[in-house]
Structures are given as C-alpha cells and as structure tokens.
Amino acid sequence: MLKIFMSIHVDDSLCAGRKSDLDELYAKVRKKYNITTLGVITKYLGVNYDWKKDDQGSPYVVATMAKNANDIVQYYEKVTEKSAKAATTPGFPGVTLDKNVGETIMLDEYRSLVGKILFYVVKIGPDCGNASRDLARHMSNPGEEHWKAMGRIVGYLKGKELHGHVMRKPESLTAVKYCDASYASDPIARKSVSGMIGTLGGMMTNWSSRTIKTTALSSTESEYIALGECGQELKFMCMLLHEVGIGKLPGIIYEDNEGAIFLAKNQQVSMRTKHIDVRYHFVRDLVQENMLNIVYVRSEENYADIMTKNVSVEIFNRLFVRGVQAGIIETKRENVGRTRSYDG
C-alpha cells in the first residue's frame, strides 16, 4: 500500500513519502494526466526553499521571499519618493495606530503596499504580524501617522539580513502553541489583540495576530478569549496529525495569564465571567478530554508576545531573533501547571 502525504493547491502539489512509492504514484498518474515532477522542493506558491546543513550536519530548510521584500521596499520608495530608513523592529515600540481625522494620503498606494506586506507575512513573516495587522485596520483612510508606520515596517524589511523562515526537524510530534493577548490596545474601539505562534515539537508551523471581535472587560477575559481561539487551532492540528498517524496527545498551550488558565481548568461561574460567550469555553472541553494541557509560562518567555504589540528592540531580539528566527522554539519546561487561586 502506498503511503504518501499530498498537499494540493489548484494545479500545484507537494508529495512526501518513500521514493519508490512516489515513483509508483507518478507512473499511475501519468497514464491519465500530463504532469511534471520537479524533484526536491525548491519553490512553491511564491516561496523559495533553500536546503542547508548546520554545524552538526543536521539538515534544515530556509523558506525565503527576498524578491518580494525587495519589491515592497522599491514600491514604497517609488511612491513616496524617499529612501526607506533601515529599522531594527517592524513597528514603533509601544505605538498603536489611531484613526486618521485628517486628509487621506495616497489611498491606492497604501492599499497596494499593505496587500504586498500581508502576502509576505502570511507566507514567512511572523515578525511583521502585529505591525501589518495594525496597518490593515486603516485601509479606508490612511494618514500621515499611518504612512510613518508604513515606513517603519518597510525599513525593517530593508534592513533584514535574512528574509527567511527556518524549518528544522521537530524535536517531537507534539503540537505546541504559545498564546497571548494585549488588553484594550485598540485606541478606537478598545478592542484587545490576540496573538498565537504554533509549533510542532519546536518547529514553527503557523502564526496569527488578530483583533478580538468581542470587547473584553478585563485582561483575564481577553487572555481567556485568545486561549479559546488558540484551542481551536490546536485541535485542528491534533486532528490533522492523528489523521496521518503521527500525532501525540495531549497538545500544549503556553499561556502567561494565570487567571485565564484557572478559568479554562475550572467550571466556576461568577459575576465577572458569566457573560463570556459560550464558544470561548470550548477550551474547557479540550482540557477535560485531555486533548490539550495548558501550561503557565512567564511573559518574558512567551513568544506570542511579539504578535500582540510593538515591542522594544531588546524584547524583539530575545523572543524573535534568538527564538523564532533560529528555527526551533524551546518547548521543554519544568513548570507544567502552576496556578493560583483566582476568584474569576
């Protein structure tokens, strides 16, 4: 029996398996369709893949989109008629964009740039997740401050030595996610922002930075809502791994808010929690079913922090440059469930 994993997007596909199985599959498909096999993946859906080996001889892959990053920089410099200034982080530390009350500035060019940046971010740019999300919220009326923030993220892309996402062999086949939220950081609607970084045994697989639709009434509630959304992502990953026969349960979510962890592990209802939408309590079911384990992690070690706010250079270097960009996120911790009594 052939055992092959396939990922198909329109007329492009990726196939993984033993060479003998792949050759047999290709031979059968060629009897009906004209196909081209390109060997080891080097480019797929706009992303280039460069195969390397580290000092210990272990192979790893670097997914790059340097051309796209350069195109973003060149387009910005063309429409603004000024050179992008290199930056060390994609956003101004501590700054969240407010609504523009003045004249709209270069609307079409702004939208075009945001679209180019989002394409880059979705593919290989978790480091620009929060900054690009903030820019995308002002697609209808960009002003001077928004273009200033645009210059910052473009300058960051210009100043990067490596426009790439490193992928290494997972340390284990356990789905692990880091979850965080920034309470009421939206200055307009006072909405919170949720951030998530997903890994498979330390190798980053997906990421997100989203404005939470529901208005949270406390930091614990915003973290709990983010935890619920992260639980959905983790369940999907666990189901996918189980389907292909390689997953291990339970999955793990690292969270830095002990109040949110308490709410997820206990069925307690109080005046401050009874209004929370039932769909966010979904994470409780996952805990009860032993599909996931929620583990406390210090905020200083929560990689998802960079997905919820524009952080300082020091924090960015610690969490992204030394962690995420290195290709393996540390997932082994001795503290596996410390919580305190919390009157939620």
PDB file of N, CA, C and O in Angstrom, residues 122-160:
ATOM      1  N   VAL A 122       1.911  36.372   5.664  1.00  0.00           N
ATOM      2  CA  VAL A 122       1.214  35.087   5.711  1.00  0.00           C
ATOM      3  C   VAL A 122       2.148  33.945   5.338  1.00  0.00           C
ATOM      4  O   VAL A 122       2.061  32.847   5.900  1.00  0.00           O
ATOM      5  N   LYS A 123       3.063  34.198   4.422  1.00  0.00           N
ATOM      6  CA  LYS A 123       3.961  33.147   3.948  1.00  0.00           C
ATOM      7  C   LYS A 123       5.119  32.880   4.905  1.00  0.00           C
ATOM      8  O   LYS A 123       5.337  31.736   5.320  1.00  0.00           O
ATOM      9  N   ILE A 124       5.883  33.926   5.237  1.00  0.00           N
ATOM     10  CA  ILE A 124       7.114  33.688   6.010  1.00  0.00           C
ATOM     11  C   ILE A 124       7.413  34.772   7.051  1.00  0.00           C
ATOM     12  O   ILE A 124       8.496  34.758   7.637  1.00  0.00           O
ATOM     13  N   GLY A 125       6.484  35.709   7.301  1.00  0.00           N
ATOM     14  CA  GLY A 125       6.830  36.863   8.134  1.00  0.00           C
ATOM     15  C   GLY A 125       6.088  37.007   9.443  1.00  0.00           C
ATOM     16  O   GLY A 125       5.390  38.018   9.633  1.00  0.00           O
ATOM     17  N   PRO A 126       6.216  36.077  10.389  1.00  0.00           N
ATOM     18  CA  PRO A 126       5.537  36.243  11.682  1.00  0.00           C
ATOM     19  C   PRO A 126       6.007  37.465  12.445  1.00  0.00           C
ATOM     20  O   PRO A 126       5.258  38.048  13.228  1.00  0.00           O
ATOM     21  N   ASP A 127       7.240  37.870  12.230  1.00  0.00           N
ATOM     22  CA  ASP A 127       7.791  39.016  12.935  1.00  0.00           C
ATOM     23  C   ASP A 127       7.061  40.309  12.601  1.00  0.00           C
ATOM     24  O   ASP A 127       7.047  41.253  13.390  1.00  0.00           O
ATOM     25  N   CYS A 128       6.444  40.367  11.410  1.00  0.00           N
ATOM     26  CA  CYS A 128       5.712  41.568  10.995  1.00  0.00           C
ATOM     27  C   CYS A 128       4.206  41.422  11.214  1.00  0.00           C
ATOM     28  O   CYS A 128       3.432  42.264  10.735  1.00  0.00           O
ATOM     29  N   GLY A 129       3.785  40.383  11.911  1.00  0.00           N
ATOM     30  CA  GLY A 129       2.361  40.097  12.071  1.00  0.00           C
ATOM     31  C   GLY A 129       1.569  41.217  12.714  1.00  0.00           C
ATOM     32  O   GLY A 129       0.543  41.660  12.185  1.00  0.00           O
ATOM     33  N   ASN A 130       2.012  41.703  13.862  1.00  0.00           N
ATOM     34  CA  ASN A 130       1.264  42.741  14.564  1.00  0.00           C
ATOM     35  C   ASN A 130       1.312  44.071  13.825  1.00  0.00           C
ATOM     36  O   ASN A 130       0.293  44.759  13.699  1.00  0.00           O
ATOM     37  N   ALA A 131       2.473  44.431  13.336  1.00  0.00           N
ATOM     38  CA  ALA A 131       2.617  45.717  12.632  1.00  0.00           C
ATOM     39  C   ALA A 131       1.754  45.750  11.375  1.00  0.00           C
ATOM     40  O   ALA A 131       1.116  46.766  11.072  1.00  0.00           O
ATOM     41  N   SER A 132       1.706  44.658  10.627  1.00  0.00           N
ATOM     42  CA  SER A 132       0.896  44.616   9.404  1.00  0.00           C
ATOM     43  C   SER A 132      -0.598  44.591   9.735  1.00  0.00           C
ATOM     44  O   SER A 132      -1.407  45.191   9.023  1.00  0.00           O
ATOM     45  N   ARG A 133      -0.969  43.907  10.815  1.00  0.00           N
ATOM     46  CA  ARG A 133      -2.378  43.903  11.249  1.00  0.00           C
ATOM     47  C   ARG A 133      -2.826  45.313  11.582  1.00  0.00           C
ATOM     48  O   ARG A 133      -3.940  45.733  11.215  1.00  0.00           O
ATOM     49  N   ASP A 134      -1.970  46.065  12.261  1.00  0.00           N
ATOM     50  CA  ASP A 134      -2.313  47.441  12.635  1.00  0.00           C
ATOM     51  C   ASP A 134      -2.468  48.324  11.395  1.00  0.00           C
ATOM     52  O   ASP A 134      -3.383  49.158  11.316  1.00  0.00           O
ATOM     53  N   LEU A 135      -1.605  48.146  10.410  1.00  0.00           N
ATOM     54  CA  LEU A 135      -1.711  48.916   9.173  1.00  0.00           C
ATOM     55  C   LEU A 135      -2.988  48.568   8.408  1.00  0.00           C
ATOM     56  O   LEU A 135      -3.643  49.443   7.839  1.00  0.00           O
ATOM     57  N   ALA A 136      -3.351  47.287   8.406  1.00  0.00           N
ATOM     58  CA  ALA A 136      -4.506  46.825   7.638  1.00  0.00           C
ATOM     59  C   ALA A 136      -5.825  47.356   8.198  1.00  0.00           C
ATOM     60  O   ALA A 136      -6.832  47.394   7.482  1.00  0.00           O
ATOM     61  N   ARG A 137      -5.840  47.792   9.451  1.00  0.00           N
ATOM     62  CA  ARG A 137      -7.061  48.316  10.067  1.00  0.00           C
ATOM     63  C   ARG A 137      -7.424  49.696   9.527  1.00  0.00           C
ATOM     64  O   ARG A 137      -8.511  50.199   9.788  1.00  0.00           O
ATOM     65  N   HIS A 138      -6.528  50.316   8.777  1.00  0.00           N
ATOM     66  CA  HIS A 138      -6.755  51.689   8.307  1.00  0.00           C
ATOM     67  C   HIS A 138      -6.696  51.783   6.785  1.00  0.00           C
ATOM     68  O   HIS A 138      -6.191  52.764   6.237  1.00  0.00           O
ATOM     69  N   MET A 139      -7.229  50.777   6.129  1.00  0.00           N
ATOM     70  CA  MET A 139      -7.195  50.715   4.659  1.00  0.00           C
ATOM     71  C   MET A 139      -8.108  51.747   4.005  1.00  0.00           C
ATOM     72  O   MET A 139      -7.959  52.059   2.829  1.00  0.00           O
ATOM     73  N   SER A 140      -9.066  52.285   4.746  1.00  0.00           N
ATOM     74  CA  SER A 140     -10.016  53.213   4.142  1.00  0.00           C
ATOM     75  C   SER A 140      -9.609  54.675   4.263  1.00  0.00           C
ATOM     76  O   SER A 140     -10.113  55.528   3.528  1.00  0.00           O
ATOM     77  N   ASN A 141      -8.700  54.978   5.206  1.00  0.00           N
ATOM     78  CA  ASN A 141      -8.365  56.380   5.420  1.00  0.00           C
ATOM     79  C   ASN A 141      -6.980  56.531   6.054  1.00  0.00           C
ATOM     80  O   ASN A 141      -6.855  56.945   7.205  1.00  0.00           O
ATOM     81  N   PRO A 142      -5.931  56.218   5.306  1.00  0.00           N
ATOM     82  CA  PRO A 142      -4.584  56.360   5.868  1.00  0.00           C
ATOM     83  C   PRO A 142      -4.147  57.823   5.921  1.00  0.00           C
ATOM     84  O   PRO A 142      -4.444  58.613   5.030  1.00  0.00           O
ATOM     85  N   GLY A 143      -3.452  58.143   6.994  1.00  0.00           N
ATOM     86  CA  GLY A 143      -2.954  59.500   7.154  1.00  0.00           C
ATOM     87  C   GLY A 143      -1.444  59.521   7.337  1.00  0.00           C
ATOM     88  O   GLY A 143      -0.752  58.529   7.073  1.00  0.00           O
ATOM     89  N   GLU A 144      -0.948  60.649   7.818  1.00  0.00           N
ATOM     90  CA  GLU A 144       0.491  60.827   7.971  1.00  0.00           C
ATOM     91  C   GLU A 144       1.105  59.804   8.921  1.00  0.00           C
ATOM     92  O   GLU A 144       2.173  59.244   8.647  1.00  0.00           O
ATOM     93  N   GLU A 145       0.439  59.539  10.072  1.00  0.00           N
ATOM     94  CA  GLU A 145       0.967  58.589  11.051  1.00  0.00           C
ATOM     95  C   GLU A 145       1.004  57.174  10.489  1.00  0.00           C
ATOM     96  O   GLU A 145       1.901  56.389  10.810  1.00  0.00           O
ATOM     97  N   HIS A 146       0.009  56.850   9.663  1.00  0.00           N
ATOM     98  CA  HIS A 146      -0.042  55.509   9.086  1.00  0.00           C
ATOM     99  C   HIS A 146       1.091  55.319   8.077  1.00  0.00           C
ATOM    100  O   HIS A 146       1.694  54.240   7.996  1.00  0.00           O
ATOM    101  N   TRP A 147       1.385  56.352   7.312  1.00  0.00           N
ATOM    102  CA  TRP A 147       2.492  56.265   6.377  1.00  0.00           C
ATOM    103  C   TRP A 147       3.835  56.238   7.107  1.00  0.00           C
ATOM    104  O   TRP A 147       4.798  55.622   6.652  1.00  0.00           O
ATOM    105  N   LYS A 148       3.877  56.872   8.256  1.00  0.00           N
ATOM    106  CA  LYS A 148       5.088  56.808   9.073  1.00  0.00           C
ATOM    107  C   LYS A 148       5.316  55.380   9.572  1.00  0.00           C
ATOM    108  O   LYS A 148       6.444  54.861   9.554  1.00  0.00           O
ATOM    109  N   ALA A 149       4.226  54.739  10.007  1.00  0.00           N
ATOM    110  CA  ALA A 149       4.311  53.342  10.445  1.00  0.00           C
ATOM    111  C   ALA A 149       4.640  52.425   9.274  1.00  0.00           C
ATOM    112  O   ALA A 149       5.363  51.432   9.427  1.00  0.00           O
ATOM    113  N   MET A 150       4.105  52.765   8.094  1.00  0.00           N
ATOM    114  CA  MET A 150       4.421  52.002   6.896  1.00  0.00           C
ATOM    115  C   MET A 150       5.915  52.079   6.606  1.00  0.00           C
ATOM    116  O   MET A 150       6.558  51.071   6.263  1.00  0.00           O
ATOM    117  N   GLY A 151       6.488  53.275   6.753  1.00  0.00           N
ATOM    118  CA  GLY A 151       7.918  53.439   6.533  1.00  0.00           C
ATOM    119  C   GLY A 151       8.741  52.605   7.499  1.00  0.00           C
ATOM    120  O   GLY A 151       9.823  52.112   7.151  1.00  0.00           O
ATOM    121  N   ARG A 152       8.226  52.427   8.712  1.00  0.00           N
ATOM    122  CA  ARG A 152       8.943  51.643   9.719  1.00  0.00           C
ATOM    123  C   ARG A 152       9.023  50.169   9.312  1.00  0.00           C
ATOM    124  O   ARG A 152      10.101  49.569   9.352  1.00  0.00           O
ATOM    125  N   ILE A 153       7.888  49.585   8.924  1.00  0.00           N
ATOM    126  CA  ILE A 153       7.896  48.170   8.568  1.00  0.00           C
ATOM    127  C   ILE A 153       8.675  47.931   7.278  1.00  0.00           C
ATOM    128  O   ILE A 153       9.376  46.932   7.136  1.00  0.00           O
ATOM    129  N   VAL A 154       8.584  48.874   6.334  1.00  0.00           N
ATOM    130  CA  VAL A 154       9.360  48.752   5.097  1.00  0.00           C
ATOM    131  C   VAL A 154      10.853  48.872   5.409  1.00  0.00           C
ATOM    132  O   VAL A 154      11.681  48.139   4.856  1.00  0.00           O
ATOM    133  N   GLY A 155      11.194  49.788   6.303  1.00  0.00           N
ATOM    134  CA  GLY A 155      12.580  49.929   6.708  1.00  0.00           C
ATOM    135  C   GLY A 155      13.108  48.688   7.397  1.00  0.00           C
ATOM    136  O   GLY A 155      14.279  48.325   7.259  1.00  0.00           O
ATOM    137  N   TYR A 156      12.224  48.011   8.140  1.00  0.00           N
ATOM    138  CA  TYR A 156      12.627  46.756   8.788  1.00  0.00           C
ATOM    139  C   TYR A 156      12.923  45.688   7.733  1.00  0.00           C
ATOM    140  O   TYR A 156      13.920  44.967   7.835  1.00  0.00           O
ATOM    141  N   LEU A 157      12.065  45.593   6.717  1.00  0.00           N
ATOM    142  CA  LEU A 157      12.309  44.629   5.643  1.00  0.00           C
ATOM    143  C   LEU A 157      13.590  44.971   4.889  1.00  0.00           C
ATOM    144  O   LEU A 157      14.334  44.084   4.471  1.00  0.00           O
ATOM    145  N   LYS A 158      13.847  46.244   4.727  1.00  0.00           N
ATOM    146  CA  LYS A 158      15.062  46.675   4.022  1.00  0.00           C
ATOM    147  C   LYS A 158      16.306  46.347   4.833  1.00  0.00           C
ATOM    148  O   LYS A 158      17.356  45.997   4.277  1.00  0.00           O
ATOM    149  N   GLY A 159      16.190  46.444   6.138  1.00  0.00           N
ATOM    150  CA  GLY A 159      17.364  46.255   6.979  1.00  0.00           C
ATOM    151  C   GLY A 159      17.645  44.819   7.374  1.00  0.00           C
ATOM    152  O   GLY A 159      18.695  44.522   7.954  1.00  0.00           O
ATOM    153  N   LYS A 160      16.736  43.877   7.059  1.00  0.00           N
ATOM    154  CA  LYS A 160      16.950  42.486   7.457  1.00  0.00           C
ATOM    155  C   LYS A 160      18.047  41.834   6.626  1.00  0.00           C
ATOM    156  O   LYS A 160      18.099  41.984   5.419  1.00  0.00           O
TER     157      LYS A 160
END
